[in-house]
C-alpha positions as a LaTeX table, in Angstrom:
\begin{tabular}{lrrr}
\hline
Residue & $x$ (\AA) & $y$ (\AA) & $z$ (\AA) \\
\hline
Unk1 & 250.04 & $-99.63$ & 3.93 \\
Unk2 & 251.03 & $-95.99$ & 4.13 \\
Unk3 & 250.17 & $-95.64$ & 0.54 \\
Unk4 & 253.93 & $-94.92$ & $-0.26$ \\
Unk5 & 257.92 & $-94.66$ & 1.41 \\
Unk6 & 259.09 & $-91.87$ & 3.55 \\
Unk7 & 259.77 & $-89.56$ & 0.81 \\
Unk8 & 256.28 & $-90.90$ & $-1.37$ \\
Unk9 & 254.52 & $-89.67$ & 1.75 \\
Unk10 & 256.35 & $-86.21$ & 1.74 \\
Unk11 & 255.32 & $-85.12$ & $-2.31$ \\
Unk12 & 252.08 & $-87.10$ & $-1.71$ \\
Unk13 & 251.12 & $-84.36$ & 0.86 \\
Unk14 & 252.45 & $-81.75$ & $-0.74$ \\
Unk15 & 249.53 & $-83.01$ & $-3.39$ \\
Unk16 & 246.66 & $-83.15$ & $-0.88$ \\
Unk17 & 245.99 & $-86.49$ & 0.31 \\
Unk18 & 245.24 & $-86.30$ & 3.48 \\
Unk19 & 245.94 & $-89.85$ & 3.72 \\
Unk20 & 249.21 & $-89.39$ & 3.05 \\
Unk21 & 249.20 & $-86.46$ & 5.76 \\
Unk22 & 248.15 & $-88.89$ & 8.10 \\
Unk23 & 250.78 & $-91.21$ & 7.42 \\
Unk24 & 253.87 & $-88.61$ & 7.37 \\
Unk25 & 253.21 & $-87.06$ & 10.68 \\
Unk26 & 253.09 & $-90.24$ & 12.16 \\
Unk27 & 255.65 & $-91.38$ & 10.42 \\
Unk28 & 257.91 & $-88.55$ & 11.87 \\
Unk29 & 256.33 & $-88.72$ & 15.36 \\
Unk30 & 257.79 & $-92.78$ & 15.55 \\
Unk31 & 260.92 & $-91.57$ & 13.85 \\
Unk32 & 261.91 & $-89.19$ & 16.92 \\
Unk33 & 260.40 & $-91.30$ & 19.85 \\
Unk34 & 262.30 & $-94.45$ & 17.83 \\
Unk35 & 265.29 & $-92.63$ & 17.71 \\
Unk36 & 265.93 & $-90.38$ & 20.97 \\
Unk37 & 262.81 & $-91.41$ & 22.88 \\
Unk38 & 260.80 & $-93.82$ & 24.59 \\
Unk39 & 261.82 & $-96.48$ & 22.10 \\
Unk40 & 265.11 & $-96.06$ & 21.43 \\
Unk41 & 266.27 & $-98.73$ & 23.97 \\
Unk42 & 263.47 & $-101.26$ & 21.96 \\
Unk43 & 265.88 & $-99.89$ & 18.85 \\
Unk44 & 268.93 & $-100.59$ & 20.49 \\
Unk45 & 268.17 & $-104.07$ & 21.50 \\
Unk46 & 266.98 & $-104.61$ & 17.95 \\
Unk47 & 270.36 & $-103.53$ & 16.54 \\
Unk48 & 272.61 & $-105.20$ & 19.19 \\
Unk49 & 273.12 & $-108.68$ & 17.64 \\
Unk50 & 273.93 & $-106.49$ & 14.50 \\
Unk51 & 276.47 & $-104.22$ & 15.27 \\
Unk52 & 278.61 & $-105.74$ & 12.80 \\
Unk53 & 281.00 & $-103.95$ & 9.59 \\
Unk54 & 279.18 & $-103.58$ & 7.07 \\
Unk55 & 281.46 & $-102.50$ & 4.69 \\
Unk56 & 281.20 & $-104.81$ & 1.76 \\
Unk57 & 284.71 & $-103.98$ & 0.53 \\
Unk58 & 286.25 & $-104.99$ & 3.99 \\
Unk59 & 284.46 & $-107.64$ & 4.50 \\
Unk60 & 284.63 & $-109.48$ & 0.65 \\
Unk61 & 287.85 & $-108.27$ & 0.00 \\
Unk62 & 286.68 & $-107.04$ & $-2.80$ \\
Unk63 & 288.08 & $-103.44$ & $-3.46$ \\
Unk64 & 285.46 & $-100.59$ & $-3.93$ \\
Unk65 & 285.64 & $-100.01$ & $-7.10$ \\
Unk66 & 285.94 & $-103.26$ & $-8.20$ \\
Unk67 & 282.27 & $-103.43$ & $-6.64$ \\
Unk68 & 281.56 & $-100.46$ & $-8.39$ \\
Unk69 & 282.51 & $-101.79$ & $-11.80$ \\
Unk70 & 280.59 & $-104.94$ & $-10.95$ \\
Unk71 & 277.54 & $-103.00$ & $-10.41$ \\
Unk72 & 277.99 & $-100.92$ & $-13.31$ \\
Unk73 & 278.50 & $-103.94$ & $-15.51$ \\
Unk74 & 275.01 & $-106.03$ & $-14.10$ \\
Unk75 & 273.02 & $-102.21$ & $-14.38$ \\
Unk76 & 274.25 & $-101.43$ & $-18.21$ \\
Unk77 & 273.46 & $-105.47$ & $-19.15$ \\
Unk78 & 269.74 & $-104.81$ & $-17.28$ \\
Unk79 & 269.02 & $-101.60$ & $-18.96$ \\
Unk80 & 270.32 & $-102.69$ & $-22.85$ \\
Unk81 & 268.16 & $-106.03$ & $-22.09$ \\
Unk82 & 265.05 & $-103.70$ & $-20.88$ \\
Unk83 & 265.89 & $-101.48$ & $-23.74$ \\
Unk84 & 265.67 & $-104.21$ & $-26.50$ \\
Unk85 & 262.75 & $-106.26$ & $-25.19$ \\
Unk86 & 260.48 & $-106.49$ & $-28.07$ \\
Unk87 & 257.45 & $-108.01$ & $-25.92$ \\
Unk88 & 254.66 & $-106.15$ & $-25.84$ \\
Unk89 & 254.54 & $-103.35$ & $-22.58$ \\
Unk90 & 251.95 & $-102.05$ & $-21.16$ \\
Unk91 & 250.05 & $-99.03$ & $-22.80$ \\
Unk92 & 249.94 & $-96.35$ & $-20.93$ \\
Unk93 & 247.11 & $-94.32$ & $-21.79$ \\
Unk94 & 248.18 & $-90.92$ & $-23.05$ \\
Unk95 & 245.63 & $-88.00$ & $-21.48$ \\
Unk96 & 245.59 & $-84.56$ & $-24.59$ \\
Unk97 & 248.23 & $-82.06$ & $-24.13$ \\
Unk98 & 247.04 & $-78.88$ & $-22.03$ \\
Unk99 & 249.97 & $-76.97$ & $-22.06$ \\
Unk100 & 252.89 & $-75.56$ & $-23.81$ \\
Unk101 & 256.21 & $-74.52$ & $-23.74$ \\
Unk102 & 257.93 & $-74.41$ & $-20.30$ \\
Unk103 & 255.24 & $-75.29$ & $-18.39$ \\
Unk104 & 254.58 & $-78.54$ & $-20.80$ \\
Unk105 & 258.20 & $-79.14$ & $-19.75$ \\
Unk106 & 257.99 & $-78.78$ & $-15.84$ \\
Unk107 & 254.42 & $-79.89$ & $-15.24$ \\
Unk108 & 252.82 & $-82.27$ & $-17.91$ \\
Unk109 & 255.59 & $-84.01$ & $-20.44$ \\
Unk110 & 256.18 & $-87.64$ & $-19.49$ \\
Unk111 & 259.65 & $-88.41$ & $-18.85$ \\
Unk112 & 261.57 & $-91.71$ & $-19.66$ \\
Unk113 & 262.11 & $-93.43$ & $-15.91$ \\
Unk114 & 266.13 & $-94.41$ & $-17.36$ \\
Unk115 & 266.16 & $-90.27$ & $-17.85$ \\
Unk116 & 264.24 & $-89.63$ & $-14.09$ \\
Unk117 & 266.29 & $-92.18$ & $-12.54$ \\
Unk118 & 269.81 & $-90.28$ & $-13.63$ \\
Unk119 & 268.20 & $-87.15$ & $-12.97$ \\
Unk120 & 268.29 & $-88.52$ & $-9.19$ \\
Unk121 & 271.41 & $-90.02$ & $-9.00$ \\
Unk122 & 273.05 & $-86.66$ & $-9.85$ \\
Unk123 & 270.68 & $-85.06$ & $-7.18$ \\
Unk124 & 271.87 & $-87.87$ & $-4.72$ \\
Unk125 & 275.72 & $-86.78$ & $-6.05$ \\
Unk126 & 274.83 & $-83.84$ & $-5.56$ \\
Unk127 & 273.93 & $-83.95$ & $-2.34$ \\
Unk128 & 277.36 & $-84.86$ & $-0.61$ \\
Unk129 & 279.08 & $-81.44$ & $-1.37$ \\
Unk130 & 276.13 & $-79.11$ & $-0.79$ \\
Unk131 & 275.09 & $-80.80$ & 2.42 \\
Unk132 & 278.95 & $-81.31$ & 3.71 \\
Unk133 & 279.09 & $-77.34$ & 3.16 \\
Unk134 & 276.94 & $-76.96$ & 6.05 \\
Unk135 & 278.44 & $-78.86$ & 7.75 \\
Unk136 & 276.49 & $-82.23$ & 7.40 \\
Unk137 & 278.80 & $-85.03$ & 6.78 \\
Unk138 & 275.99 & $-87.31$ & 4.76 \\
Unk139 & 273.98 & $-87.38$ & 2.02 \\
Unk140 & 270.12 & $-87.38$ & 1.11 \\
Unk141 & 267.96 & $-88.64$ & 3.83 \\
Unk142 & 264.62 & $-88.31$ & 5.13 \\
Unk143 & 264.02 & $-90.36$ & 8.27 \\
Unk144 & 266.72 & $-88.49$ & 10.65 \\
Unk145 & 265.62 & $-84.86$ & 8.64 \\
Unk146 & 261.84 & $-85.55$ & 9.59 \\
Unk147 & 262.54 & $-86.56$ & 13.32 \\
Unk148 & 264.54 & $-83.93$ & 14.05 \\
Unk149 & 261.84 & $-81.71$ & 12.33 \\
Unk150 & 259.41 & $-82.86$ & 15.22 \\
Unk151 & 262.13 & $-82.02$ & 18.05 \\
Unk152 & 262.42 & $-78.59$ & 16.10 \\
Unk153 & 258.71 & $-78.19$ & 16.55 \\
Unk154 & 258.88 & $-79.16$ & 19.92 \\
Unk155 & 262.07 & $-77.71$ & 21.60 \\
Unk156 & 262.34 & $-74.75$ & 19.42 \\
Unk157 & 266.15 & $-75.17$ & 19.19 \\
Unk158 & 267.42 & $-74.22$ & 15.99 \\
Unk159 & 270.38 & $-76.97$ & 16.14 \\
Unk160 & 268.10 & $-79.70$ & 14.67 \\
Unk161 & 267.35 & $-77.32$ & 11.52 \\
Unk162 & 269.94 & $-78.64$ & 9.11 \\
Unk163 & 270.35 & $-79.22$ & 5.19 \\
Unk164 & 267.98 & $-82.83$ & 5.49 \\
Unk165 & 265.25 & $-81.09$ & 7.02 \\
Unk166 & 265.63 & $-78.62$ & 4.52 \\
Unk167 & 265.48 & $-81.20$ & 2.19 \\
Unk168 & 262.35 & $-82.78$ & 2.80 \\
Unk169 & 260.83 & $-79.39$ & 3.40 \\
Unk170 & 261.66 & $-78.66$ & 0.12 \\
Unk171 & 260.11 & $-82.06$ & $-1.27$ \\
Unk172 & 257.30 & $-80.95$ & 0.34 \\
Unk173 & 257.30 & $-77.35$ & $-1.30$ \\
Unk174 & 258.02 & $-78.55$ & $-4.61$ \\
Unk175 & 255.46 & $-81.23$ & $-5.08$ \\
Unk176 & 253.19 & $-78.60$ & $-4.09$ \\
Unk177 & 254.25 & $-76.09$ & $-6.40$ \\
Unk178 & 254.50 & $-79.15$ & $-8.98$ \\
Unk179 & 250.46 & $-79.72$ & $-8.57$ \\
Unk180 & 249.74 & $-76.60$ & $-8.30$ \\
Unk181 & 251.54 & $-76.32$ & $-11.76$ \\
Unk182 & 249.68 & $-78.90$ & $-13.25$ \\
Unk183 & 246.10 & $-78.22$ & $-11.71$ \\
Unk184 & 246.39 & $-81.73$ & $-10.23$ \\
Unk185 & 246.23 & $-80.18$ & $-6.61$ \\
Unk186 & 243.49 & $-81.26$ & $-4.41$ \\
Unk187 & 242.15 & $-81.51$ & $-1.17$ \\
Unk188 & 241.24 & $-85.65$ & $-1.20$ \\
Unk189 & 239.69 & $-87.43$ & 1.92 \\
Unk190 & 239.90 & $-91.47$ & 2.01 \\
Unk191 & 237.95 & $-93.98$ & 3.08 \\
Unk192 & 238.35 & $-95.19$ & 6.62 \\
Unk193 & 240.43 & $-98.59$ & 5.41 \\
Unk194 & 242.16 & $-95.99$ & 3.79 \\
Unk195 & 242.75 & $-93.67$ & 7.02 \\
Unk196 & 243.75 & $-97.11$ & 9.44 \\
Unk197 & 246.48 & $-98.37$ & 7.06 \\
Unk198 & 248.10 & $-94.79$ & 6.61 \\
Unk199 & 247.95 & $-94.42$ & 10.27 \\
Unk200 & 249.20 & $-98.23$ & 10.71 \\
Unk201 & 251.87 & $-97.89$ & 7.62 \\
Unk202 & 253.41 & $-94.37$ & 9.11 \\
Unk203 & 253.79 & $-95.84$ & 12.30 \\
Unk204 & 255.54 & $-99.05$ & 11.04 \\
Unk205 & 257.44 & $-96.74$ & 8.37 \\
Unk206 & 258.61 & $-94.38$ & 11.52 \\
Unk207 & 259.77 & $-97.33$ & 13.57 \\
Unk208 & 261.51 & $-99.74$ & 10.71 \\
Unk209 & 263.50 & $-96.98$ & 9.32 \\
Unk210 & 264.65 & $-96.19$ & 12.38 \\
Unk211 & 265.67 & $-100.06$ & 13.55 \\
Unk212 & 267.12 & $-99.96$ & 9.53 \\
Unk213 & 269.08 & $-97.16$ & 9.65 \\
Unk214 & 267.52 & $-95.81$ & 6.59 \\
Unk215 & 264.67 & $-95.72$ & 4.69 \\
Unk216 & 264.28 & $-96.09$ & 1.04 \\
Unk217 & 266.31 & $-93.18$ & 0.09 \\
Unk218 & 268.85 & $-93.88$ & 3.11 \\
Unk219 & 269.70 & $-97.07$ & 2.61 \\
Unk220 & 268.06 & $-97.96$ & $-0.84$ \\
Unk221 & 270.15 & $-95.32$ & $-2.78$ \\
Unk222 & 272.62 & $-94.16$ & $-0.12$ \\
Unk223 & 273.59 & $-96.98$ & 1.67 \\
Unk224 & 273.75 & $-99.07$ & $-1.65$ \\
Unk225 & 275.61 & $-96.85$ & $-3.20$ \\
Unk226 & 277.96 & $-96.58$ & $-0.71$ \\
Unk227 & 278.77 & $-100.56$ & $-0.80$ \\
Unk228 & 277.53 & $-101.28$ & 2.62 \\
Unk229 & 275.34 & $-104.90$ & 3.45 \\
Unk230 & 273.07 & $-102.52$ & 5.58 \\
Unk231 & 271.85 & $-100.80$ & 2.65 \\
Unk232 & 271.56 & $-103.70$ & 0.45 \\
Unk233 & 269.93 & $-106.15$ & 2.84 \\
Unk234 & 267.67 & $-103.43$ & 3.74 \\
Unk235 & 266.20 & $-102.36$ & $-0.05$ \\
Unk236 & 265.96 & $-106.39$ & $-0.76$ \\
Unk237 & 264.18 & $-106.31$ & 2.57 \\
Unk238 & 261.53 & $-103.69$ & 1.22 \\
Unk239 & 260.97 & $-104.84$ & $-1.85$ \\
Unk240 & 260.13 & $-108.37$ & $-0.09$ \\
Unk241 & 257.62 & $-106.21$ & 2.81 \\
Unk242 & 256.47 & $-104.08$ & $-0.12$ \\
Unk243 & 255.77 & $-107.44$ & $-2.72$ \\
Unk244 & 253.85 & $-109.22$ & 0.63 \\
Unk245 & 251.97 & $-105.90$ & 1.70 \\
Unk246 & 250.89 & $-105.56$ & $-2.26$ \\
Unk247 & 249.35 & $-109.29$ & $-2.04$ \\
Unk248 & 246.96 & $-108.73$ & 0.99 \\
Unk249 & 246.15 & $-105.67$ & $-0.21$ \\
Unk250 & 245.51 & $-105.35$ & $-3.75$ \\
Unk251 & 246.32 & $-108.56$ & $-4.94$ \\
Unk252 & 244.07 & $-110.91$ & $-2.95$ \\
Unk253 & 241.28 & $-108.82$ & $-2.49$ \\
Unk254 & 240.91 & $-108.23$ & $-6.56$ \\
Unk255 & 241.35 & $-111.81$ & $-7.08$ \\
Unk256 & 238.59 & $-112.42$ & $-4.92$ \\
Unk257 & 236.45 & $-110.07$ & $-6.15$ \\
Unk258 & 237.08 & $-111.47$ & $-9.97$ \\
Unk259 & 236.23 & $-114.99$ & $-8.59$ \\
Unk260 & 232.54 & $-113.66$ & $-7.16$ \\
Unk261 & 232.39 & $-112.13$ & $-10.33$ \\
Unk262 & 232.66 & $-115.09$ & $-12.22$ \\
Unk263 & 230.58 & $-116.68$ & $-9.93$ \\
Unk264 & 227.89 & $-114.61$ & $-10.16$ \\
Unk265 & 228.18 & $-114.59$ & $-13.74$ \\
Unk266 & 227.50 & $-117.92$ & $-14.05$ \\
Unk267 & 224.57 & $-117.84$ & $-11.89$ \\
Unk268 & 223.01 & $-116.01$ & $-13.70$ \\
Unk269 & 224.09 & $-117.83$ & $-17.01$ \\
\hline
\end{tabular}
């Protein structure tokens, strides 16, 4: 409903939707009145039944690496597999070349999501080391960063300013800078269906991540990397909201607008 996950709704502003704009503040907002406000004991009560380890290691006996290797096993077989399907994928129309050199490189060239998705996972290696050097024990993560970028906002004090909010601040910047780059910046005002389900979908977003622990990057990459049921239950979790939310959506309403289609069709057949 909010058109995208915590950090979708970061770059997606940085591009101009206001939708998207819509949907991050609010998102934020129910992040720090989830977290240290009005809500937090809802959260609390939420998590209490759940307050369990959720170390997979400790709790399989499985040692972490040997979940590791496991992992890395099942994602090599997935990408050969994906790699040597000969079926026939989906074209994906190819818009004429505008620029060269460097900027082709940053701005326009189409990069293979196998390459993109390492690109990350170093970023999200990364991330330990450069954010434990300021003394942030953690890695990437966007729902604590853009709560305590509200109480920043609000309090003034300078202690919630650390390397996450930093972070997502620089999300922001560079998706800006990126459509800026590639003349795909703009200014673009939805619909009002549009404007209640980013309002609806940040507010939701705010509050889950919060009862989750995480968001997609938090637990989806972080937590799952880490070997922890939180962060695993919690992306399967998503991809079931996200697969349900698609139906209603996008799914139902085009099927029923084929079906009048036909209908009509044959009306006037």
């Amino acid at each position: 409903m909010a058109g995208g996950c915590a950090t979708g709704t970061w770059y997606r502003a940085g591009e101009g939707l206001i939708g998207s704009w819509i949907a991050l503040v609010l998102y934020a907002v129910t992040a720090a009145i989830t977290k240290t406000g009005i809500l937090k004991p809802v959260m609390d009560k939420i998590n209490q039944p759940t307050n369990v380890n959720s170390d997979m290691s400790q709790t399989t006996g499985i040692p972490f690496w040997g979940l590791v290797v496991i992992l890395t096993i099942i994602t090599i077989f997935l990408v050969v597999r994906t790699l040597n399907n000969k079926k026939v994928r989906v074209a994906v129309p190819k818009l004429k070349q505008r620029y060269t050199g460097i900027r082709y490189y940053l701005f326009e060239k189409r990069y293979h999501p196998f390459i993109a998705a390492i690109a990350i996972g170093l970023i999200a290696l990364l991330a330990w080391p450069m954010s434990a050097s300021t003394g942030r024990n953690d890695g990437l993560g966007i729902t604590t960063p853009s709560a305590n970028l509200v109480h920043f906002l609000i309090t003034g004090e300078t202690k919630f300013i650390d390397w996450g909010v930093f972070l997502v601040l620089g999300i922001f910047i560079g998706s800006y800078i990126a459509a800026r780059g590639s003349r795909e910046f703009k200014w673009r005002l939805p619909d009002k269906i549009t404007i209640r389900n980013s309002a609806i979908g940040g507010i939701c977003m705010g509050f889950g991540a919060s009862v989750a622990g995480g968001c997609s990057i938090g637990n989806g990459l972080v937590e799952t990397a880490t070997m922890t049921w939180q962060g695993w239950i919690a992306l399967a979790s998503m991809i079931v909201g996200v697969w349900t939310m698609s139906h209603f959506i996008f799914v139902r309403p085009m099927k029923k607008y084929n079906n009048n289609l036909q209908r009509s069709n044959s009306k006037r057949k």
